[in-house]
Amino acid sequence: MANRIQRTFLSAALLCVVASLSPAVAFADARGDTSAREGSAREGAAATILTPQVERRRISESQIKGSNIEVGAFAGVISIEDFGSSAIYGARVAYHVSEDVFFEAAVAQARAGDTSFETLNPGVELLRGSERDFRYYDMSVGYNLLPGEAFVGGNRAYNTSFYLLGGAGSTRFAGDDNFTVSIGAGYRVILAKGLTVRLETRNHVFDLDVTGRNKTTQNLAWTLGLGGYF
Amino acid sequence: MRGDVRRRRVGILGLLCALLLASLGQTAGADELVVTVADPFIELRTGPGRGYPVFHVVEQGQPVTLIQRRTQWVEVRAPRGHQGWVSRAQLGRTLDGTGEYLALQERSLSDYFRPHGEFGVGVGELAGTTSLTVQGGWAFTDRMRLELAWTQANSDFASRRLLDVSLSALLAPRRRVSPYVLVGTGRVKVTPRTVLVNADVRNERSVQAGAGVRAYLTRSFIWRAEYRHYVFLTDKDDNEELEQWRTGFSVLF
């Protein structure tokens, strides 16, 4: 008795497995043609396992999706010379020309704090209102100096690269536009699916005459950014 | 007013983040590109660069699915699900559906002679100060180009911003290196530095003529150097004239 129930269930299960292997089988099964069922099941299974589905068509490079553009946003801290440290945030777009070189455009903004002189002398204001806004744009060339991998634990590895950046742009601060040269370096970690995390430090150098004499200022920024390849 | 600007900025930033997330969520479509390995084997690296390690090889006759390309590397998926990056050189030795080698065409001189777009940056000198330029253009024949350029130059007295539209003609078309001439028109905004009193912001029209040399370097790179003579049409009795020298690189697309 138990044997018969087992046989019934097993043959029903076998039928289900065979039917799921090929749509042709289901069709044959509906007609109740047992020999056709077995034959096409074997062919169907063989086709799924052995023959790669290579279509007969020409493939050109333009059909492969390109992802040379990296877009991202960043935030961090900038030390504006004489005006203390402030929060900075911005956005950037990079175009990767080769595995080594990329071009990048960035915009960012911060709001300058008080100078020590202003803190010690209440009521004194060197800059008014929007003059304290620190905004810049720049265009840079980057070089991926040290590509490699970072390991987290025993089984996880992320692609990384240490890169150098150099560029030029313009900074609007104290109500004026100032020609700015920037140099920096950063560390890019590529997470899954082209998501990137970038830790970067950059020095923005420009001449400023807000304190009465023209002097070259060094404005160092540390930022952490999140981006993706498109 | 300031609140509006800030809100708009936050909005733009939000939009960028949304776009980023949307693109990351995309999955591969049903239209897969599959090629077959023709060389004894091809190497899969963990990243798109020679500095990333080889972690897998795919043998001759095996199919690989092409996923995306970045610079000179293409990400592929091997039969057992291994996913890695293959150099263009190795991928050029695989066969597509017709049994021929995969057609990988890098940008070449012939693309430069066909109608194409260009985008680039440059540095130069405008009236004795350093200038920065961002420019885009469309080469609609092998000789003529329509260009749009934005320049900023900050001197000790004023900040000048120029927006120019120009038409340039190559004197030696279908040559790798060619001189050219150009004419154009545009606008200039002169903002005096805050240390100067009684100076107004000026917004004027400009006309310009110039000449330069451009050279196709390699792949999609173009180098150019040019001189422009600007005449600013001011309200004063005399028109102001300025000279600009600049050089820069462009990529063609």
Coordinates of C-alpha atoms in Angstrom, one line a residue:
Chain A
M1 CA 0.0 0.0 0.0
A2 CA 2.7 2.4 1.1
N3 CA 4.7 1.4 -1.9
R4 CA 1.8 2.2 -4.3
I5 CA 1.3 5.7 -2.7
Q6 CA 5.1 6.3 -2.9
R7 CA 5.1 5.3 -6.6
T8 CA 2.2 7.5 -7.4
F9 CA 3.8 10.5 -5.7
L10 CA 7.2 9.9 -7.1
S11 CA 5.9 9.6 -10.7
A12 CA 3.9 12.8 -10.2
A13 CA 7.0 14.6 -9.0
L14 CA 9.1 13.2 -11.9
L15 CA 6.4 14.4 -14.3
C16 CA 6.6 17.9 -12.8
V17 CA 10.4 18.0 -13.1
V18 CA 10.4 16.8 -16.7
A19 CA 7.6 19.3 -17.6
S20 CA 9.5 22.2 -16.1
L21 CA 12.6 21.4 -18.1
S22 CA 11.1 22.2 -21.5
P23 CA 7.9 24.0 -22.6
A24 CA 7.8 21.5 -25.5
V25 CA 7.4 18.7 -23.0
A26 CA 4.3 20.4 -21.5
F27 CA 2.8 20.6 -25.0
A28 CA 3.6 16.9 -25.7
D29 CA 2.3 15.9 -22.3
A30 CA -1.0 17.6 -23.0
R31 CA -1.4 15.4 -26.1
G32 CA -0.5 12.3 -24.0
D33 CA 2.3 11.3 -26.3
T34 CA 4.8 9.6 -24.0
S35 CA 7.6 8.9 -26.5
A36 CA 7.6 12.5 -27.8
R37 CA 7.8 13.7 -24.2
E38 CA 10.9 11.7 -23.3
G39 CA 12.7 12.6 -26.6
S40 CA 12.2 16.3 -26.4
A41 CA 12.9 16.4 -22.7
R42 CA 16.4 15.0 -23.4
E43 CA 17.0 17.5 -26.2
G44 CA 15.7 20.4 -24.1
A45 CA 17.9 19.5 -21.2
A46 CA 20.9 19.1 -23.5
A47 CA 20.2 22.5 -25.2
T48 CA 20.1 24.3 -21.8
I49 CA 23.3 22.8 -20.6
L50 CA 25.6 22.6 -23.6
T51 CA 24.9 25.1 -26.3
P52 CA 25.7 28.7 -25.5
Q53 CA 23.0 31.1 -26.7
V54 CA 25.2 33.1 -29.1
E55 CA 23.1 35.0 -31.6
R56 CA 24.2 35.3 -35.2
R57 CA 24.8 39.0 -35.2
R58 CA 27.7 41.5 -35.4
I59 CA 28.6 43.3 -32.2
S60 CA 30.2 46.8 -32.3
E61 CA 31.7 48.7 -29.4
S62 CA 29.0 51.3 -29.4
Q63 CA 26.5 48.6 -28.3
I64 CA 28.4 48.1 -25.0
K65 CA 27.2 50.5 -22.4
G66 CA 29.9 53.0 -21.5
S67 CA 30.5 54.2 -18.0
N68 CA 33.4 56.7 -18.1
I69 CA 31.7 59.5 -16.2
E70 CA 31.8 59.7 -12.4
V71 CA 29.3 62.0 -10.7
G72 CA 29.3 62.6 -7.0
A73 CA 28.7 64.9 -4.1
F74 CA 31.0 65.7 -1.2
A75 CA 31.1 67.3 2.2
G76 CA 33.8 68.1 4.7
V77 CA 35.8 70.8 6.4
I78 CA 37.8 73.6 5.0
S79 CA 40.2 75.8 6.8
I80 CA 39.9 79.3 5.3
E81 CA 43.1 81.2 6.1
D82 CA 42.4 83.8 8.9
F83 CA 38.7 82.9 9.0
G84 CA 38.7 79.6 10.9
S85 CA 37.4 76.3 9.8
S86 CA 33.9 75.8 8.2
A87 CA 31.8 73.1 6.7
I88 CA 32.1 72.7 3.0
Y89 CA 29.9 70.9 0.5
G90 CA 29.8 70.5 -3.2
A91 CA 29.5 68.4 -6.3
R92 CA 31.8 67.0 -9.0
V93 CA 31.8 65.4 -12.4
A94 CA 34.8 63.4 -13.7
Y95 CA 35.5 62.0 -17.1
H96 CA 37.8 59.0 -17.1
V97 CA 39.9 59.2 -20.2
S98 CA 42.1 56.2 -19.5
E99 CA 42.7 53.9 -16.5
D100 CA 45.3 56.4 -15.3
V101 CA 44.0 59.9 -16.2
F102 CA 40.7 61.6 -15.5
F103 CA 39.4 65.2 -15.9
E104 CA 37.2 66.6 -13.2
A105 CA 35.1 69.7 -12.7
A106 CA 33.9 70.6 -9.2
V107 CA 31.9 73.3 -7.5
A108 CA 31.6 73.8 -3.7
Q109 CA 30.7 76.3 -1.1
A110 CA 31.3 77.2 2.5
R111 CA 30.7 80.1 4.8
A112 CA 33.7 81.7 6.5
G113 CA 33.8 82.2 10.2
D114 CA 35.3 85.1 12.2
T115 CA 38.9 86.1 12.3
S116 CA 40.7 86.2 15.7
F117 CA 40.7 90.0 15.4
E118 CA 36.9 90.1 15.1
T119 CA 36.5 87.6 18.0
L120 CA 38.7 89.8 20.3
N121 CA 37.0 93.0 19.2
P122 CA 33.3 92.7 19.4
G123 CA 31.5 94.9 16.9
V124 CA 34.3 94.8 14.4
E125 CA 33.2 93.2 11.1
L126 CA 35.8 92.6 8.3
L127 CA 33.2 91.1 5.9
R128 CA 29.5 91.7 5.6
G129 CA 26.7 89.4 4.7
S130 CA 27.3 87.4 1.5
E131 CA 31.0 88.5 1.5
R132 CA 31.6 85.6 3.9
D133 CA 30.4 83.1 1.3
F134 CA 33.3 81.1 0.0
R135 CA 32.4 79.5 -3.4
Y136 CA 34.7 78.0 -5.9
Y137 CA 34.7 76.1 -9.2
D138 CA 37.7 74.4 -10.6
M139 CA 38.8 72.1 -13.4
S140 CA 41.4 69.5 -12.6
V141 CA 43.4 66.7 -14.1
G142 CA 43.7 63.6 -11.9
Y143 CA 46.1 60.7 -12.1
N144 CA 45.4 57.3 -10.5
L145 CA 48.8 56.7 -9.0
L146 CA 48.3 53.5 -7.0
P147 CA 45.5 51.3 -8.1
G148 CA 44.9 48.3 -5.8
E149 CA 42.7 46.5 -3.4
A150 CA 41.7 47.0 0.2
F151 CA 40.8 44.1 2.3
V152 CA 38.0 44.0 4.9
G153 CA 38.1 40.8 6.8
G154 CA 39.3 37.6 5.2
N155 CA 36.8 37.3 2.3
R156 CA 36.0 40.8 1.2
A157 CA 38.1 43.0 -1.1
Y158 CA 37.4 46.4 -2.6
N159 CA 39.1 48.0 -5.6
T160 CA 40.8 51.3 -4.6
S161 CA 43.0 53.9 -6.1
F162 CA 45.2 56.6 -4.6
Y163 CA 45.1 59.6 -6.9
L164 CA 46.7 63.0 -7.3
L165 CA 44.8 66.1 -8.5
G166 CA 45.9 69.4 -9.9
G167 CA 43.8 72.2 -11.3
A168 CA 42.8 75.8 -11.7
G169 CA 39.6 77.7 -11.1
S170 CA 38.1 80.7 -9.5
T171 CA 37.0 81.3 -5.9
R172 CA 34.5 83.9 -5.0
F173 CA 35.3 85.2 -1.5
A174 CA 35.1 88.6 0.3
G175 CA 33.0 89.8 -2.6
D176 CA 35.6 89.2 -5.3
D177 CA 36.6 86.5 -7.8
N178 CA 40.1 85.2 -7.2
F179 CA 42.1 83.0 -9.6
T180 CA 42.8 79.8 -7.7
V181 CA 45.2 77.0 -8.1
S182 CA 44.4 73.7 -6.4
I183 CA 46.4 70.6 -5.7
G184 CA 45.4 67.6 -3.8
A185 CA 45.3 63.9 -3.3
G186 CA 42.7 61.3 -2.5
Y187 CA 41.7 57.7 -2.0
R188 CA 38.8 56.2 -4.0
V189 CA 37.2 53.0 -2.8
I190 CA 34.9 51.4 -5.4
L191 CA 32.0 49.6 -3.7
A192 CA 29.6 47.2 -5.5
K193 CA 27.9 48.3 -8.7
G194 CA 30.2 51.3 -9.4
L195 CA 29.4 53.2 -6.2
T196 CA 32.4 55.1 -5.1
V197 CA 33.5 56.6 -1.8
R198 CA 36.3 59.3 -2.0
L199 CA 38.3 60.7 0.8
E200 CA 40.2 63.7 -0.5
T201 CA 42.4 66.6 0.7
R202 CA 42.9 69.7 -1.4
N203 CA 44.7 72.9 -1.0
H204 CA 43.1 76.0 -2.7
V205 CA 45.7 78.7 -3.2
F206 CA 44.8 82.2 -4.1
D207 CA 45.7 85.9 -3.5
L208 CA 43.5 87.9 -1.1
D209 CA 43.7 91.5 -0.1
V210 CA 41.0 91.6 2.6
T211 CA 43.4 92.3 5.5
G212 CA 44.8 95.4 3.8
R213 CA 47.7 93.8 2.0
N214 CA 47.8 91.3 -0.8
K215 CA 48.8 87.9 0.4
T216 CA 48.7 84.4 -0.9
T217 CA 46.3 82.3 1.2
Q218 CA 46.4 78.5 1.7
N219 CA 42.9 77.0 2.2
L220 CA 43.1 73.3 3.0
A221 CA 40.0 71.2 2.7
W222 CA 39.2 67.6 3.8
T223 CA 36.2 66.0 2.2
L224 CA 34.4 62.7 2.1
G225 CA 32.4 62.1 -1.1
L226 CA 29.9 59.6 -2.5
G227 CA 29.5 59.0 -6.2
G228 CA 28.8 56.6 -9.0
Y229 CA 29.9 55.7 -12.5
F230 CA 27.6 56.4 -15.4
Chain B
M1 CA 16.0 85.5 -2.2
R2 CA 19.0 83.8 -0.5
G3 CA 16.6 81.2 0.8
D4 CA 15.4 80.5 -2.7
V5 CA 18.9 80.0 -4.0
R6 CA 19.7 77.6 -1.1
R7 CA 16.4 75.7 -1.7
R8 CA 17.3 75.4 -5.4
R9 CA 20.7 74.1 -4.6
V10 CA 19.4 71.6 -2.2
G11 CA 16.9 70.6 -4.9
I12 CA 19.7 70.1 -7.5
L13 CA 21.7 68.0 -5.0
G14 CA 18.7 65.9 -4.2
L15 CA 18.0 65.3 -7.9
L16 CA 21.7 64.2 -8.4
C17 CA 21.4 61.7 -5.6
A18 CA 18.1 60.4 -7.0
L19 CA 19.7 59.9 -10.4
L20 CA 22.6 58.2 -8.8
L21 CA 20.4 55.8 -6.9
A22 CA 18.2 55.2 -10.0
S23 CA 21.1 54.3 -12.1
L24 CA 22.5 51.9 -9.5
G25 CA 19.2 50.1 -9.3
Q26 CA 19.2 49.3 -13.0
T27 CA 19.6 45.7 -14.0
A28 CA 20.9 44.3 -17.2
G29 CA 18.3 44.1 -20.0
A30 CA 17.4 41.0 -21.9
D31 CA 19.4 42.1 -24.9
E32 CA 22.7 40.6 -23.9
L33 CA 25.9 40.8 -25.9
V34 CA 27.7 37.5 -26.0
V35 CA 31.1 36.7 -27.6
T36 CA 33.2 33.6 -27.7
V37 CA 36.8 33.4 -26.6
A38 CA 39.1 32.7 -29.6
D39 CA 42.6 32.9 -28.0
P40 CA 43.7 30.1 -25.7
F41 CA 42.4 32.1 -22.8
I42 CA 41.5 35.6 -21.6
E43 CA 42.2 37.1 -18.2
L44 CA 39.6 38.6 -15.9
R45 CA 40.8 41.3 -13.5
T46 CA 39.0 42.6 -10.5
G47 CA 39.0 46.2 -11.8
P48 CA 39.5 48.2 -14.9
G49 CA 43.2 48.7 -14.8
R50 CA 46.5 46.9 -15.1
G51 CA 47.1 47.4 -11.3
Y52 CA 44.2 45.1 -10.4
P53 CA 44.9 41.4 -10.0
V54 CA 43.9 38.6 -12.4
F55 CA 41.5 36.3 -10.5
H56 CA 40.0 34.1 -13.3
V57 CA 40.7 32.9 -16.8
V58 CA 38.1 32.0 -19.4
E59 CA 39.2 29.3 -21.9
Q60 CA 39.0 29.1 -25.7
G61 CA 35.5 28.4 -26.9
Q62 CA 33.7 29.7 -23.8
P63 CA 31.1 32.4 -24.1
V64 CA 31.4 35.6 -22.2
T65 CA 28.7 38.3 -21.8
L66 CA 29.7 41.9 -22.2
I67 CA 28.3 44.2 -19.5
Q68 CA 29.9 47.7 -19.7
R69 CA 33.0 49.4 -20.8
R70 CA 35.2 51.9 -18.9
T71 CA 38.2 53.5 -20.6
Q72 CA 40.2 50.7 -22.3
W73 CA 38.5 47.9 -20.3
V74 CA 35.2 45.9 -20.6
E75 CA 33.4 44.2 -17.8
V76 CA 32.3 40.7 -18.7
R77 CA 30.5 37.8 -17.1
A78 CA 32.0 34.3 -17.6
P79 CA 29.8 31.1 -17.8
R80 CA 30.1 30.2 -14.2
G81 CA 29.1 33.7 -13.0
H82 CA 32.6 35.1 -12.5
Q83 CA 32.5 38.8 -13.3
G84 CA 35.6 40.8 -14.1
W85 CA 37.3 43.2 -16.4
V86 CA 39.1 42.3 -19.7
S87 CA 41.4 44.7 -21.6
R88 CA 40.3 45.9 -25.0
A89 CA 43.3 44.2 -26.6
Q90 CA 42.2 40.7 -25.3
L91 CA 38.6 41.4 -26.0
G92 CA 39.5 42.2 -29.6
R93 CA 40.5 38.5 -29.9
T94 CA 37.0 37.2 -29.2
L95 CA 34.4 36.2 -31.8
D96 CA 30.9 37.7 -32.1
G97 CA 27.8 35.9 -33.3
T98 CA 28.9 36.0 -37.0
G99 CA 32.2 34.2 -36.1
E100 CA 34.3 37.3 -36.8
Y101 CA 36.6 39.1 -34.4
L102 CA 34.8 41.6 -32.2
A103 CA 34.8 45.1 -33.9
L104 CA 36.4 47.4 -31.3
Q105 CA 36.9 50.7 -33.0
E106 CA 38.8 53.3 -31.0
R107 CA 38.3 57.0 -32.0
S108 CA 40.6 57.7 -34.8
L109 CA 41.6 60.4 -37.3
S110 CA 38.7 59.5 -39.5
D111 CA 36.2 60.4 -36.7
Y112 CA 38.0 63.8 -36.5
F113 CA 37.3 64.4 -40.2
R114 CA 33.6 63.5 -39.9
P115 CA 31.0 65.8 -38.3
H116 CA 31.5 65.6 -34.5
G117 CA 31.2 67.4 -31.2
E118 CA 34.1 68.7 -29.1
F119 CA 34.3 69.7 -25.5
G120 CA 37.4 71.1 -23.8
V121 CA 39.1 73.4 -21.3
G122 CA 41.9 75.9 -21.7
V123 CA 44.1 78.4 -19.9
G124 CA 45.5 81.6 -21.3
E125 CA 46.1 85.3 -20.8
L126 CA 43.5 88.0 -21.2
A127 CA 44.7 91.6 -20.8
G128 CA 47.6 90.6 -18.7
T129 CA 45.8 88.2 -16.3
T130 CA 45.3 84.4 -16.3
S131 CA 42.1 83.3 -17.9
L132 CA 40.2 80.0 -17.8
T133 CA 38.1 78.8 -20.6
V134 CA 35.5 76.1 -21.0
Q135 CA 34.4 75.5 -24.6
G136 CA 32.2 73.3 -26.6
G137 CA 31.8 73.1 -30.4
W138 CA 30.2 71.3 -33.3
A139 CA 32.2 70.5 -36.5
F140 CA 29.5 70.4 -39.0
T141 CA 31.8 69.9 -42.0
D142 CA 35.5 68.9 -42.2
R143 CA 36.3 72.6 -42.5
M144 CA 33.7 74.7 -40.4
R145 CA 33.1 74.7 -36.7
L146 CA 30.6 76.5 -34.5
E147 CA 31.9 77.1 -31.0
L148 CA 30.6 78.4 -27.7
A149 CA 33.2 79.5 -25.1
W150 CA 32.9 80.8 -21.6
T151 CA 36.0 82.5 -20.2
Q152 CA 36.8 84.0 -16.8
A153 CA 39.8 86.2 -16.0
N154 CA 40.3 87.8 -12.6
S155 CA 42.7 90.8 -12.5
D156 CA 43.7 93.0 -9.6
F157 CA 41.0 95.5 -10.6
A158 CA 38.1 93.5 -12.1
S159 CA 36.7 90.1 -12.9
R160 CA 35.8 89.6 -16.5
R161 CA 33.4 86.9 -17.7
L162 CA 33.0 86.4 -21.4
L163 CA 30.5 84.3 -23.3
D164 CA 31.4 84.0 -27.0
V165 CA 29.9 82.3 -30.1
S166 CA 32.3 81.9 -32.9
L167 CA 32.6 80.4 -36.3
S168 CA 36.0 79.0 -37.4
A169 CA 37.3 77.7 -40.7
L170 CA 40.2 75.3 -41.0
L171 CA 42.7 76.5 -43.6
A172 CA 44.1 72.9 -44.2
P173 CA 41.1 70.6 -43.8
R174 CA 41.6 66.9 -43.7
R175 CA 45.1 67.4 -42.2
R176 CA 46.2 66.3 -38.7
V177 CA 47.5 69.8 -37.9
S178 CA 45.8 72.8 -39.4
P179 CA 45.7 76.5 -38.9
Y180 CA 42.4 78.3 -38.7
V181 CA 40.7 81.7 -38.6
L182 CA 37.6 82.7 -36.6
V183 CA 35.1 85.5 -36.2
G184 CA 32.7 85.7 -33.3
T185 CA 30.5 87.8 -31.1
G186 CA 29.5 87.7 -27.5
R187 CA 29.0 89.4 -24.2
V188 CA 31.3 90.5 -21.5
K189 CA 30.5 91.2 -17.8
V190 CA 33.1 93.3 -16.0
T191 CA 32.8 93.3 -12.2
P192 CA 35.2 95.7 -10.5
R193 CA 36.9 94.5 -7.3
T194 CA 35.2 95.6 -4.0
V195 CA 38.3 97.7 -3.1
L196 CA 37.5 100.0 -5.9
V197 CA 34.9 102.6 -5.2
N198 CA 32.6 104.3 -7.8
A199 CA 33.1 101.6 -10.2
D200 CA 30.0 100.0 -11.8
V201 CA 29.4 96.5 -13.1
R202 CA 29.5 96.7 -16.9
N203 CA 27.7 94.4 -19.3
E204 CA 28.7 94.9 -22.9
R205 CA 28.6 93.3 -26.3
S206 CA 31.8 92.2 -28.0
V207 CA 33.0 91.3 -31.4
Q208 CA 36.1 89.3 -32.1
A209 CA 38.4 87.9 -34.7
G210 CA 41.3 85.5 -34.3
A211 CA 43.5 82.7 -35.6
G212 CA 45.0 79.6 -34.2
V213 CA 46.3 76.1 -34.7
R214 CA 44.6 72.8 -33.9
A215 CA 46.1 69.3 -33.9
Y216 CA 44.5 65.9 -33.6
L217 CA 46.7 64.1 -31.1
T218 CA 45.5 60.6 -30.5
R219 CA 42.2 58.7 -29.8
S220 CA 39.8 61.4 -28.9
F221 CA 42.2 64.2 -28.0
I222 CA 42.7 67.5 -29.7
W223 CA 45.2 70.2 -28.8
R224 CA 44.6 73.9 -29.8
A225 CA 46.3 77.2 -29.3
E226 CA 44.7 80.5 -30.4
Y227 CA 44.8 84.3 -30.4
R228 CA 41.7 86.4 -30.2
H229 CA 41.3 90.1 -30.6
Y230 CA 38.2 91.5 -28.8
V231 CA 36.5 94.8 -29.4
F232 CA 34.0 95.7 -26.6
L233 CA 31.2 98.0 -27.8
T234 CA 31.0 100.4 -24.9
D235 CA 28.9 103.5 -24.3
K236 CA 32.0 105.5 -24.0
D237 CA 33.6 107.4 -27.0
D238 CA 36.2 104.8 -27.5
N239 CA 35.6 101.1 -27.8
E240 CA 37.8 99.0 -25.5
E241 CA 40.1 96.5 -27.1
L242 CA 41.6 93.4 -25.5
E243 CA 43.8 90.5 -26.6
Q244 CA 43.6 86.9 -25.5
W245 CA 46.1 84.1 -26.0
R246 CA 45.0 80.6 -24.9
T247 CA 45.8 77.0 -25.3
G248 CA 43.9 73.9 -24.2
F249 CA 42.8 70.4 -24.9
S250 CA 39.5 69.1 -26.1
V251 CA 37.9 65.6 -26.5
L252 CA 35.8 64.7 -29.5
F253 CA 32.6 62.8 -29.1

